[in-house]
Short mmCIF file of C-alpha atoms in Angstrom, two decimals:
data_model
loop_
_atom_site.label_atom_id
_atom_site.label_comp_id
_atom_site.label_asym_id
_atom_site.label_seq_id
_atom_site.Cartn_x
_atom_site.Cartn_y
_atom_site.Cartn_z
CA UNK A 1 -13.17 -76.98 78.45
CA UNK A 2 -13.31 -78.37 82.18
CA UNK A 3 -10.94 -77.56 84.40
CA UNK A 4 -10.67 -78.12 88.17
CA UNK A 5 -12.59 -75.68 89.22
CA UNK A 6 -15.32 -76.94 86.57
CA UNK A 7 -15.14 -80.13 88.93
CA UNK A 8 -15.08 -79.03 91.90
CA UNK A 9 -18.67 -77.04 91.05
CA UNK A 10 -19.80 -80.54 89.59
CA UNK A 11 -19.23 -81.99 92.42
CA UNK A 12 -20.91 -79.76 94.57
CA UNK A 13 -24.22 -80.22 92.40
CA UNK A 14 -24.18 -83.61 91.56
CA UNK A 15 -26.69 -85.14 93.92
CA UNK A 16 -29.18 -81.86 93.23
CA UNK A 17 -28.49 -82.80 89.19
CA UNK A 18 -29.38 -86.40 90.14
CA UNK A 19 -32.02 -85.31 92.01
CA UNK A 20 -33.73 -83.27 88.88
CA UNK A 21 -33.19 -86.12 86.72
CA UNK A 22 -35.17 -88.27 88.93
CA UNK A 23 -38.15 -86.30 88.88
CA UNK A 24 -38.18 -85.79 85.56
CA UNK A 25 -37.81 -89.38 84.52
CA UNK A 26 -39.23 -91.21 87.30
CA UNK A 27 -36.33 -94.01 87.94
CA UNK A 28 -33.39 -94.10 89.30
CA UNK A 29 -31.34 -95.41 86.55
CA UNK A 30 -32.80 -93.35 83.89
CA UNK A 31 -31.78 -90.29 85.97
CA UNK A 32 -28.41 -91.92 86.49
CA UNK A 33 -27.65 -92.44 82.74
CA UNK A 34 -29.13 -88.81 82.06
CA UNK A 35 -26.78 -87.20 84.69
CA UNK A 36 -23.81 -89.12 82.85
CA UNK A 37 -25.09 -88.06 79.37
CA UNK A 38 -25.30 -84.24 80.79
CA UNK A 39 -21.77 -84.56 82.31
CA UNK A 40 -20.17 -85.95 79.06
CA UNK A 41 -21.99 -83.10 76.83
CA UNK A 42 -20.57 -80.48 79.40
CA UNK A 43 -17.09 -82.05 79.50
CA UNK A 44 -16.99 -81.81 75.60
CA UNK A 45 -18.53 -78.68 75.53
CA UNK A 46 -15.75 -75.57 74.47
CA UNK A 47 -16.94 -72.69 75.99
CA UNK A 48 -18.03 -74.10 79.74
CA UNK A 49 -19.52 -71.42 82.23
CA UNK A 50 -16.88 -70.05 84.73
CA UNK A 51 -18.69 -68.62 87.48
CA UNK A 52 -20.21 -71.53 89.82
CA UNK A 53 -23.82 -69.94 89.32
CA UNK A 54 -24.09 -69.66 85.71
CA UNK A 55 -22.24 -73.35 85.77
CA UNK A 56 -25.30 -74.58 87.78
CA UNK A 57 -28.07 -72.84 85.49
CA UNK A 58 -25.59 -74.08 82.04
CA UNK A 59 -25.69 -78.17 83.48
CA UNK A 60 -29.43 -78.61 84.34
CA UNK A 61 -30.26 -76.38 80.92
CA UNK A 62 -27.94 -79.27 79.49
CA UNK A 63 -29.53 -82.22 81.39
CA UNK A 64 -33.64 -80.73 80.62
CA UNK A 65 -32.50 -80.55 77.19
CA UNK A 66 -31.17 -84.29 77.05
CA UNK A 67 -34.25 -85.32 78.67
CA UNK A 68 -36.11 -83.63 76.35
CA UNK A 69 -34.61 -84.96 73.15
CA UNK A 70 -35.52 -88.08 75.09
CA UNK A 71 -38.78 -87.53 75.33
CA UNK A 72 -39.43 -86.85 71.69
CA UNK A 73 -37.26 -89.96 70.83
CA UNK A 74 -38.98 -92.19 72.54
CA UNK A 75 -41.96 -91.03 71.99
CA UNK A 76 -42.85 -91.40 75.87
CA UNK A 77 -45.38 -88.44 75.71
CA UNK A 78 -47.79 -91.31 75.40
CA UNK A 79 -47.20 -92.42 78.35
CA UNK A 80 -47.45 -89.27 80.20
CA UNK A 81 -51.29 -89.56 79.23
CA UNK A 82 -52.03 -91.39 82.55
CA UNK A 83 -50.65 -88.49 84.05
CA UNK A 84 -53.36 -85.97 86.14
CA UNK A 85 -53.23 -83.09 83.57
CA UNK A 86 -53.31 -80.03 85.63
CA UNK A 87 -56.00 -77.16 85.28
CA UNK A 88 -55.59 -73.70 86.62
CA UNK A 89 -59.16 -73.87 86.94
CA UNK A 90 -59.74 -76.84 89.26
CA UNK A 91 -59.79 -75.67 92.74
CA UNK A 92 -58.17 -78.08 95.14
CA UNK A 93 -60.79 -81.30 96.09
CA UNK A 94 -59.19 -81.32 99.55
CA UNK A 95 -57.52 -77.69 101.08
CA UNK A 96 -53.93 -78.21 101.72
CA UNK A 97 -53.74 -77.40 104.90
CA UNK A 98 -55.93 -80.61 105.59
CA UNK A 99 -54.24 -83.04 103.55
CA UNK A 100 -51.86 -85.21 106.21
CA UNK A 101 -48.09 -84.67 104.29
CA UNK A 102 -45.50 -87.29 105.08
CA UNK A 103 -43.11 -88.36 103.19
CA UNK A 104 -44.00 -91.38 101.38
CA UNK A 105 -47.07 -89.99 100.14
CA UNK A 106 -45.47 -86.87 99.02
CA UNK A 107 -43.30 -88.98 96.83
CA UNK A 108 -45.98 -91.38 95.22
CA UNK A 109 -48.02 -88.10 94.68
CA UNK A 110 -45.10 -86.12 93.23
CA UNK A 111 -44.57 -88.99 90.66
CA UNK A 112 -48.12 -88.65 89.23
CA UNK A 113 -48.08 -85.23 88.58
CA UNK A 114 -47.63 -84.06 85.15
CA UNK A 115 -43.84 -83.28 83.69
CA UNK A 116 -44.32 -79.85 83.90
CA UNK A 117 -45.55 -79.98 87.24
CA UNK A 118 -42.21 -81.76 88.19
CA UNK A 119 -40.17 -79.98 86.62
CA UNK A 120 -40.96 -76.44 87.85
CA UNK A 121 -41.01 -77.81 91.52
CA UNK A 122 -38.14 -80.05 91.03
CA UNK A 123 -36.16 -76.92 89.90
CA UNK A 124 -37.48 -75.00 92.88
CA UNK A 125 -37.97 -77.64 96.03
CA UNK A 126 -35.28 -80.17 95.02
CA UNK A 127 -32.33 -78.35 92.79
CA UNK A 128 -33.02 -75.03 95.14
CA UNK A 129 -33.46 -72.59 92.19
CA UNK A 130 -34.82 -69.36 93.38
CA UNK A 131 -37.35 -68.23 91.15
CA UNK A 132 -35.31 -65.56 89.25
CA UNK A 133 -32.85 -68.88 88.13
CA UNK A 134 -35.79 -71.47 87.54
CA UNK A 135 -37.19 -68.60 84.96
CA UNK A 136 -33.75 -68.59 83.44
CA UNK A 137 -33.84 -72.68 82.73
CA UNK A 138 -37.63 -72.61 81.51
CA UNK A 139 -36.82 -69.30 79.21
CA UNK A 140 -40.04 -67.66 80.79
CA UNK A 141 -40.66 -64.73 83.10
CA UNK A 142 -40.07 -65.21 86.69
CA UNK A 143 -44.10 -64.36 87.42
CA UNK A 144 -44.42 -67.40 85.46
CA UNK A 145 -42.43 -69.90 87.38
CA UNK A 146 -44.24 -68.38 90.53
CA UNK A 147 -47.83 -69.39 89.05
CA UNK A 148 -46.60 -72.77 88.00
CA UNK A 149 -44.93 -73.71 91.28
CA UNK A 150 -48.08 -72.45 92.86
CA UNK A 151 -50.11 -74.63 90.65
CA UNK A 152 -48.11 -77.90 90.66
CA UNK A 153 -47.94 -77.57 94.66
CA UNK A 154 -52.18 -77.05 94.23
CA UNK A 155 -52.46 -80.15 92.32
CA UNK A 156 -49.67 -82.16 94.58
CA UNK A 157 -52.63 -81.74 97.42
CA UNK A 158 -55.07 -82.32 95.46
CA UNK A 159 -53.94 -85.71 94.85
CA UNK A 160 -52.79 -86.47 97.83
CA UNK A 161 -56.22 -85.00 99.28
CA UNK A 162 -57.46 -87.74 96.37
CA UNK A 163 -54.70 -90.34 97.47
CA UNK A 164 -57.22 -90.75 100.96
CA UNK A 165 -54.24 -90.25 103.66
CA UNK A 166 -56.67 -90.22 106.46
CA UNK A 167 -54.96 -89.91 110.34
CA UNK A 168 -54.35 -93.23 111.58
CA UNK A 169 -56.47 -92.89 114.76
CA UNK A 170 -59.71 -92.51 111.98
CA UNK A 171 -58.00 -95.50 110.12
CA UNK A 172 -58.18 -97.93 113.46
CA UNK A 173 -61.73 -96.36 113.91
CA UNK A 174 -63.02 -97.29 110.77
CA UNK A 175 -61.70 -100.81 111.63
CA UNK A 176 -63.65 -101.23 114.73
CA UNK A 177 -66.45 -100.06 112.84
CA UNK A 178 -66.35 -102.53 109.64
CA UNK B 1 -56.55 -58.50 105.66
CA UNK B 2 -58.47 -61.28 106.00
CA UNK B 3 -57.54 -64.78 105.59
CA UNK B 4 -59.34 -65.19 102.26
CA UNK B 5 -57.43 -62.62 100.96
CA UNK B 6 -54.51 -64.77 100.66
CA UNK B 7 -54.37 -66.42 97.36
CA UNK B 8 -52.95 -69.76 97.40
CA UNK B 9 -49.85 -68.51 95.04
CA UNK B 10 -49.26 -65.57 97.69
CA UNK B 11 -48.79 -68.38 100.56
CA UNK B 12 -46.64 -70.58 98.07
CA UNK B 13 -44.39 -67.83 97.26
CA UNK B 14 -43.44 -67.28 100.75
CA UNK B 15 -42.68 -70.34 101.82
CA UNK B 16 -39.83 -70.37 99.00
CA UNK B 17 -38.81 -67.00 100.18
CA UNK B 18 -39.44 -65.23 97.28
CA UNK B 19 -42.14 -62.45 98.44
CA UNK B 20 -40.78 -58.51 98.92
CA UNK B 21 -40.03 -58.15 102.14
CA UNK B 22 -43.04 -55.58 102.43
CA UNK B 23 -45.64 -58.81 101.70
CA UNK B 24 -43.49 -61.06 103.15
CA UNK B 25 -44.18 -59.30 106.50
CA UNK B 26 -47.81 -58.67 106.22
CA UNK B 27 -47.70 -62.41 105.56
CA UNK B 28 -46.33 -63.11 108.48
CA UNK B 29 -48.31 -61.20 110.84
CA UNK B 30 -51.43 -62.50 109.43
CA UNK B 31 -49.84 -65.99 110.20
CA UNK B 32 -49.45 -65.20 113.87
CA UNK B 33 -52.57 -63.63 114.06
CA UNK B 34 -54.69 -66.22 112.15
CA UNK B 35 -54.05 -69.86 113.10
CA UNK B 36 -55.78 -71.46 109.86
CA UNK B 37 -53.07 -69.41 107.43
CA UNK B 38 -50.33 -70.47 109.84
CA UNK B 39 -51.75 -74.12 109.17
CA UNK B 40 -52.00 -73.25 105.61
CA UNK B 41 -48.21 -72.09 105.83
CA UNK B 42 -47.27 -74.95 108.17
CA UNK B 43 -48.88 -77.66 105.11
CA UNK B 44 -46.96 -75.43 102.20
CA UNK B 45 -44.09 -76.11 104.04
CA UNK B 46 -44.62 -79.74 104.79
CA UNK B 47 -45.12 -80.48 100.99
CA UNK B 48 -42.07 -78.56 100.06
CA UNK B 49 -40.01 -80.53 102.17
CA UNK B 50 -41.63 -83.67 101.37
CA UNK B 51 -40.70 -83.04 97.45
CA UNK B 52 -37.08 -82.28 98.49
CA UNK B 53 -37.26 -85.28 100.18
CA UNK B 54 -38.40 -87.71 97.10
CA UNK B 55 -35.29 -88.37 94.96
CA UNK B 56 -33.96 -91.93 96.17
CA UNK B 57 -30.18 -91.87 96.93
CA UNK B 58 -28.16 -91.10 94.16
CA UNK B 59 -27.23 -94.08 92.22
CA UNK B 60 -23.00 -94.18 92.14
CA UNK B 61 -21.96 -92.22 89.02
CA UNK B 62 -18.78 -93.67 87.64
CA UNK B 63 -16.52 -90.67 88.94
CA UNK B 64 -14.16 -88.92 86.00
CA UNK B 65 -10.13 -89.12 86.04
CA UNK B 66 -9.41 -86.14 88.50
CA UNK B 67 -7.98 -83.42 86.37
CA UNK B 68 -4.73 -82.33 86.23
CA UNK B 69 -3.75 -79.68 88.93
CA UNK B 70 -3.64 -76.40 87.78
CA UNK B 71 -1.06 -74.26 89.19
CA UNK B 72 -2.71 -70.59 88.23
CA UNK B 73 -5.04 -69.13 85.97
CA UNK B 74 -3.02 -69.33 83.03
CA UNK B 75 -4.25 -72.27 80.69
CA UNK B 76 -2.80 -71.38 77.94
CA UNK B 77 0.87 -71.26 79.46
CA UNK B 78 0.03 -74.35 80.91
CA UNK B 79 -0.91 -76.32 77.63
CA UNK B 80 1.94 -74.87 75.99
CA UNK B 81 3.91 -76.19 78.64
CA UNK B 82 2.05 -79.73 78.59
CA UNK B 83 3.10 -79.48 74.76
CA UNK B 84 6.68 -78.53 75.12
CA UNK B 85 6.61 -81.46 77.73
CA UNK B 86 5.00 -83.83 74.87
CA UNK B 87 7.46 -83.10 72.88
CA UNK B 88 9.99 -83.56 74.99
CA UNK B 89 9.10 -86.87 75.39
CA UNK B 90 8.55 -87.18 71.90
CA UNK B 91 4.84 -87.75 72.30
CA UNK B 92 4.06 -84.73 70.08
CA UNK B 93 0.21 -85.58 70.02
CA UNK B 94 -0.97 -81.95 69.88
CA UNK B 95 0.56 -81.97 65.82
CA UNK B 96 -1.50 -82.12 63.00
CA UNK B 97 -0.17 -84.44 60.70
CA UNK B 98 -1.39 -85.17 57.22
CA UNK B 99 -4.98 -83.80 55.46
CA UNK B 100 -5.04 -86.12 53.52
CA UNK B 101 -8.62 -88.44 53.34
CA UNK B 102 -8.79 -92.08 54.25
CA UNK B 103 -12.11 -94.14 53.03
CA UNK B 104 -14.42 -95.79 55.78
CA UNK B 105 -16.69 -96.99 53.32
CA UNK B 106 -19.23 -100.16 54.06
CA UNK B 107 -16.60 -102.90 53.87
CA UNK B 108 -14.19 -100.67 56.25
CA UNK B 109 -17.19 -100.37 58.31
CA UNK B 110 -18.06 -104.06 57.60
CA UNK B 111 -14.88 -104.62 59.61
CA UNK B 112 -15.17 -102.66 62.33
CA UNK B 113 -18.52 -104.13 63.13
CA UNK B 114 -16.74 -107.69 63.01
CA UNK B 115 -14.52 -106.22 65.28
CA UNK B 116 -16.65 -104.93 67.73
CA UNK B 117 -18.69 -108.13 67.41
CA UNK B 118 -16.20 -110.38 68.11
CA UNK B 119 -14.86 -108.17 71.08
CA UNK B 120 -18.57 -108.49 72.30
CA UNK B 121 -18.87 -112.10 71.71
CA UNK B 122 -15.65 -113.02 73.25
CA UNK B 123 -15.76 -110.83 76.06
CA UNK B 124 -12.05 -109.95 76.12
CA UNK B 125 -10.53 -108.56 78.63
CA UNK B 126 -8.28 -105.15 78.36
CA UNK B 127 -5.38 -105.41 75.63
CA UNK B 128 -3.00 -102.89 75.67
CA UNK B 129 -2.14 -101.84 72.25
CA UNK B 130 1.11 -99.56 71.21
CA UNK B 131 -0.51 -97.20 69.29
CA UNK B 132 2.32 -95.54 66.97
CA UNK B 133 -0.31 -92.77 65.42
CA UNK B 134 0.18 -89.05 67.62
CA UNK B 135 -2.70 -87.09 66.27
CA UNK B 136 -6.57 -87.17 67.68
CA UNK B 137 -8.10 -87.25 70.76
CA UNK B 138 -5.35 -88.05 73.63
CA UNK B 139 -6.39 -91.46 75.66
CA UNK B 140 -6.71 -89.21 78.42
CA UNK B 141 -9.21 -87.29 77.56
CA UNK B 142 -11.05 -89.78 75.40
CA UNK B 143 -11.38 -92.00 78.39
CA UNK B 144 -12.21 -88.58 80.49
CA UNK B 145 -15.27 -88.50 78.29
CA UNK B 146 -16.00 -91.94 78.42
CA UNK B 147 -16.31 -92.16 82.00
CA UNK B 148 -18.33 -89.32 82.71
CA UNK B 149 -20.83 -91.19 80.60
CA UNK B 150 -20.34 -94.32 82.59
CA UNK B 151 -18.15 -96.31 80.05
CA UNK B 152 -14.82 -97.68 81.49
CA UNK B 153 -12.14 -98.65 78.73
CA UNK B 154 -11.86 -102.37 78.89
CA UNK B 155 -10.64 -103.48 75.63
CA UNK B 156 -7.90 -101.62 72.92
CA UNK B 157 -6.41 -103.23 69.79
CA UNK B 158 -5.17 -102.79 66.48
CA UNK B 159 -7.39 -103.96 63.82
CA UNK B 160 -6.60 -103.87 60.03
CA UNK B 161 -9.06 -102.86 57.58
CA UNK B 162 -9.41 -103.70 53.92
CA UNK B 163 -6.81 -102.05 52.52
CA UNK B 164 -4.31 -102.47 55.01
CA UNK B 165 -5.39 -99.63 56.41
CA UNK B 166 -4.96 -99.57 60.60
CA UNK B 167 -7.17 -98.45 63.32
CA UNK B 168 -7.28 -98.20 66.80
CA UNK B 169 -10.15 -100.24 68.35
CA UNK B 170 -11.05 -99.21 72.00
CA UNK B 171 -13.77 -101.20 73.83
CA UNK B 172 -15.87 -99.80 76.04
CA UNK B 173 -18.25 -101.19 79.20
CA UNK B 174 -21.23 -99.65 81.14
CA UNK B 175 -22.35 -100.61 84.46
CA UNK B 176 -25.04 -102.28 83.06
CA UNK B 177 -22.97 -103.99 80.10
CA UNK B 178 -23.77 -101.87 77.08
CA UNK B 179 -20.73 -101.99 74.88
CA UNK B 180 -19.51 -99.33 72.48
CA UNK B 181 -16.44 -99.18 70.45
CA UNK B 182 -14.41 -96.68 69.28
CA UNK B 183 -12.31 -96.06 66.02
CA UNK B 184 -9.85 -94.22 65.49
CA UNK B 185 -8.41 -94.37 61.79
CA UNK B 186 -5.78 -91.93 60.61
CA UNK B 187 -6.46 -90.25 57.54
CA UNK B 188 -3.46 -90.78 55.73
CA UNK B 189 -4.09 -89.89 52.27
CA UNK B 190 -4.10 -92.58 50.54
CA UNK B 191 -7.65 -92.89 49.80
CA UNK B 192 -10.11 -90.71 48.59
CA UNK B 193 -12.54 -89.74 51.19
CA UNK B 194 -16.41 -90.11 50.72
CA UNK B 195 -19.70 -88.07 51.97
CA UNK B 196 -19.49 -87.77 56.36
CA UNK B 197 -22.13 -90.03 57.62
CA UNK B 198 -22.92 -88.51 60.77
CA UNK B 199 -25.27 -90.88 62.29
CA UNK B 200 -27.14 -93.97 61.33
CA UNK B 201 -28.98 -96.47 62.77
CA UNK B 202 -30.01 -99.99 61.22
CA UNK B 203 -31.31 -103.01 62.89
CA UNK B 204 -29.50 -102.53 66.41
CA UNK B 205 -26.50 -101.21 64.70
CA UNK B 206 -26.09 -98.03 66.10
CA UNK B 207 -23.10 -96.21 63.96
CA UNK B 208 -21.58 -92.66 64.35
CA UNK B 209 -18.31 -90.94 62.12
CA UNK B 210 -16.74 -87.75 62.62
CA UNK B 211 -13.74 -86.68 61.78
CA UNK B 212 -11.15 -84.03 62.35
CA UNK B 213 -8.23 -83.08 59.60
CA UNK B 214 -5.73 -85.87 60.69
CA UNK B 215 -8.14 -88.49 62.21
CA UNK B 216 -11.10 -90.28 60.99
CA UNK B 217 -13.70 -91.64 64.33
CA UNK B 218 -16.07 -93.98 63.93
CA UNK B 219 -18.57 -95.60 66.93
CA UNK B 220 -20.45 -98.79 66.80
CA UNK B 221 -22.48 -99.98 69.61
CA UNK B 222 -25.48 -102.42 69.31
CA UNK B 223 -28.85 -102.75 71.32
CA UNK B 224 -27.96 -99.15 72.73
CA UNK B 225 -30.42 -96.64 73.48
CA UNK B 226 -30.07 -94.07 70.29
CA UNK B 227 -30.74 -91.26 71.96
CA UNK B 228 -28.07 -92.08 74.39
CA UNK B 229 -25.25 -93.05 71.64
CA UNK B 230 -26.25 -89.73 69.83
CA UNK B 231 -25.26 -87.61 72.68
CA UNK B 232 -22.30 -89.56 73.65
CA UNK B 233 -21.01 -89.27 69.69
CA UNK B 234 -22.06 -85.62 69.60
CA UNK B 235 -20.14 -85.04 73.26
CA UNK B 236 -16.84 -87.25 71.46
CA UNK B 237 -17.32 -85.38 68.28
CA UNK B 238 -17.16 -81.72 69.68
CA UNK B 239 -14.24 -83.06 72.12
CA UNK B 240 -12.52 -84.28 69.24
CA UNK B 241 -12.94 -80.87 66.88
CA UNK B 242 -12.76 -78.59 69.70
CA UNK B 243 -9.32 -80.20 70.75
CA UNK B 244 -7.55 -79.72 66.76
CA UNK B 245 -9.01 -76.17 66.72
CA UNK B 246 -7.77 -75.65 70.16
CA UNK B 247 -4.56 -77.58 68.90
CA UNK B 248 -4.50 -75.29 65.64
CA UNK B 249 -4.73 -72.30 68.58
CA UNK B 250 -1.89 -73.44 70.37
CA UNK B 251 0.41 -73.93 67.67
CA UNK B 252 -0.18 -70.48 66.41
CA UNK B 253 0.31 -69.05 69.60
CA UNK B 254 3.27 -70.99 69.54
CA UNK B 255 4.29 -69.51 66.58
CA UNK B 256 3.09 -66.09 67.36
CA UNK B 257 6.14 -66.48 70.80
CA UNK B 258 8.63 -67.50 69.10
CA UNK B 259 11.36 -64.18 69.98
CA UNK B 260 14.91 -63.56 68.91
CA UNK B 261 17.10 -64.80 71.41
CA UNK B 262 18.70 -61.99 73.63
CA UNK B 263 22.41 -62.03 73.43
#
C-alpha cells in the first residue's frame, strides 16, 4: 500500500511517467489519462515496491501494461499501419551525421516511428533507463535493448534524412533559383 | 581502427553511456582523432536530446490527498493506533460486520442506473450524506483512489433500492466531464446473493461489482472509455479486498497483543 515515501518517489517521476506515456500514445491527454490510470492501479496495488529504483521500473511496467491492454482494446494496431515499419536491414537513406537535428523535427519524426521504436527510446532518451533497467521493463536481454535503441535512433534519421530538413542558407538559395 | 569500423550501434551505445570503459575509451580517441566520427557522435547526441526534448509539458494531473504523516517505520503500530483512535471515536470502520449476502440483481441495478442518470442529468452539485454503515472502503481512501485517476467526488447520497435496501451513491467528475458512480450496498443478510458479475458492458452502460464480506460495490458510468473503467474498477476492487484482508490482519494482530495486565 502507498505510503509517503511511495509519494514522494511518485512525485519525483511523474513528469518522466508523463513523458513515456506521451510517446507511446502520441497526445497529450491520452498520456494524461494513462498516467492517472497507472497511478490508481499502483495506489490499489498491496504489495508496492519499497526501494525508489524498483518503484520506478514497478510504475512504467504498470503504465506499458495499461497502454497495452489499450492497444488491444481498441484495436488501434490498425492504425499503427501508417507507421514506417522498421527493418534491420535498411541502411540509413541519409547518414546521421548529415541529417540537420533540431528540435521540432526530432519530434514530428519521433511520432512516426513505429511503437516499438518509441518505446525502447522513450525508456532510454526520455524516462533515463540505463540499458540494464529498460531490459528489465521489455523482459529481454540488455544486448537487446542496445540493438533496438540503435535501430530506432537509425530509422529516426532516416526519416528525418526523408523529412528534407535542408540548411536554411540552401533553402533561400533554392528560392532565388525558382 | 578505422572509422568504418565503428558500427552504428557501437556509436549509439556510447552516447547513452553504456560502453565498458575499455571501448568507451578507444571510442573516444578515435573521436578526437577522426573528425567525421566526432560528427557522427556530435548528431547521436543531437537526436538523443532532441527525443528527450519531445514530450509537451505535462498536462496537470489532479494531485492525490497528501498522505498521512508517518512518524517511523512501523505501519502496523500505526494502523493499530489509527484503529484504536477509530474506535475511540466510535468510527470503528476497520470491523467486519455481517457475511451475510445482499441481492444486486437487474432491478437493484435498474436503480442505480436511474440514480446515476438522474445525478448526470441534473448535474447536482455535492450532497453530503450521513452515512450510518462502518464497514468498506473508508471515504478517504476511496476518494484517494479516485483522484489519482482524475475523478473528484462531487456528488454523495442515499438512495433506496427495491427492497428497501440502502446504498451509498457517490458521484464522481473528470476534468473532462466523464461521470462515474459508485455503490456501496451493505450486505446485510437479508437476501440471498446471486453469481458476481465482474464486468459488463451494454450499449454505453459501462457496469462493474465486486464485493468484499460486509460490502457489496457496484460502478456505473456511461459513454466511458472501457478500457479505462476496467482499470479504475480493477484498481477500486483490489483497494477494496486488499483493505478487509489487511483489516482481517489487523484484527488478528490485535488479538494476537492482547497481554494480561501487569499488576
Amino acid at each position: 500500500m502507498f505510503d509517503r515515501d511511495h509519494h514522494e518517489h511518485l512525485g519525483q517521476i511523474k513528469s518522466r511517467l508523463f513523458g513515456y506515456a506521451y510517446a507511446l500514445t502520441r497526445d497529450a491527454e491520452q498520456a494524461a489519462d494513462l498516467v492517472q490510470d497507472c497511478m490508481v492501479r499502483g495506489m490499489s496495488s498491496r504489495n508496492v515496491p519499497r526501494e525508489a529504483r524498483a518503484f520506478r521500473a514497478w510504475m512504467f511496467t504498470i503504465l506499458r501494461n495499461l497502454w497495452i491492454d489499450q492497444m488491444r482494446s481498441s484495436r488501434r494496431e490498425r492504425e499503427t499501419c501508417a507507421e514506417i515499419e522498421h527493418s534491420q536491414a535498411d541502411p540509413p537513406a541519409t547518414p546521421p551525421e548529415e541529417v540537420v537535428v533540431n528540435r521540432l523535427a526530432v519530434r514530428q519524426a519521433f511520432l512516426r516511428l513505429s511503437k516499438d521504436h518509441r518505446d525502447v527510446l522513450a525508456l532510454v532518451d526520455i524516462a533515463g533507463f540505463s540499458y540494464e533497467e529498460a531490459a528489465e521493463i521489455l523482459q529481454v536481454p540488455k544486448g537487446t535493448i542496445m540493438s533496438r535503441v540503435s535501430r530506432a535512433r537509425s530509422m529516426l534519421s532516416q526519416i528525418l534524412g526523408e523529412m528534407q530538413v535542408i540548411p536554411l542558407s540552401r533553402a533561400r538559395q533554392g528560392m532565388r533559383n525558382g | 581502427m578505422a572509422e568504418d569500423d565503428l558500427p552504428f550501434e557501437t556509436l549509439s551505445a556510447y552516447v547513452d553511456g553504456e560502453l565498458p570503459a575499455d571501448e568507451a575509451a578507444r571510442v573516444a580517441q578515435l573521436a578526437a582523432a577522426e573528425p567525421r566520427t566526432a560528427r557522427r557522435l556530435a548528431a547521436l547526441q543531437q537526436l538523443r536530446a532532441g527525443v528527450a526534448s519531445v514530450p509537451p509539458e505535462m498536462t496537470e494531473l489532479p494531485r492525490p490527498p497528501a498522505p498521512p504523516r508517518q512518524r517511523g517505520r512501523m505501519p502496523l503500530f500505526g494502523a493499530a493506533a489509527a484503529a484504536v483512535l477509530a474506535l475511540a471515536l466510535g468510527l470503528g470502520w476497520w470491523t467486519m460486520t455481517g457475511t451475510g449476502q445482499q441481492q444486486t440483481g437487474p432491478t437493484s441495478f435498474a436503480a442505480m442506473l436511474a440514480s446515476h442518470d438522474a445525478w448526470q442529468e441534473a448535474r447536482s452539485a455535492a450532497v453530503p450524506a450521513q452515512w450510518p454503515v462502518s464497514a468498506g472502503l473508508s471515504p478517504a481512501r476511496t476518494s484517494e483512489l479516485m483522484a489519482a485517476t482524475g475523478l473528484e467526488l462531487v456528488h454523495s447520497e442515499i438512495v433506496t433500492l427495491p427492497g428497501g435496501t440502502r446504498a451509498r451513491h457517490s458521484g464522481y467528475l473528470g476534468s473532462r466531464g466523464c461521470r462515474l458512480s459508485l455503490f456501496e450496498i451493505p450486505r446485510d443478510g437479508e437476501t440471498p446473493d446471486l453469481p458476481p458479475t465482474p464486468f459488463s458492458q451494454s450499449d454505453d452502460v459501462l457496469q462493474a461489482s465486486w464485493h468484499t464480506d460486509a460490502m457489496r460495490y457496484v460502478m456505473i458510468a456511461r459513454d466511458m472509455n472501457s478500457v479505462r473503467f476496467a482499470t479504475i474498477a480493477d484498481s477500486m476492487r483490489a483497494a477494496a479486498q486488499a483493505s478487509a484482508r489487511q483489516e482481517r490482519e489487523l484484527l488478528a494482530s490485535l488479538e494476537n497483543a492482547r497481554q494480561r495486565c501487569l499488576v
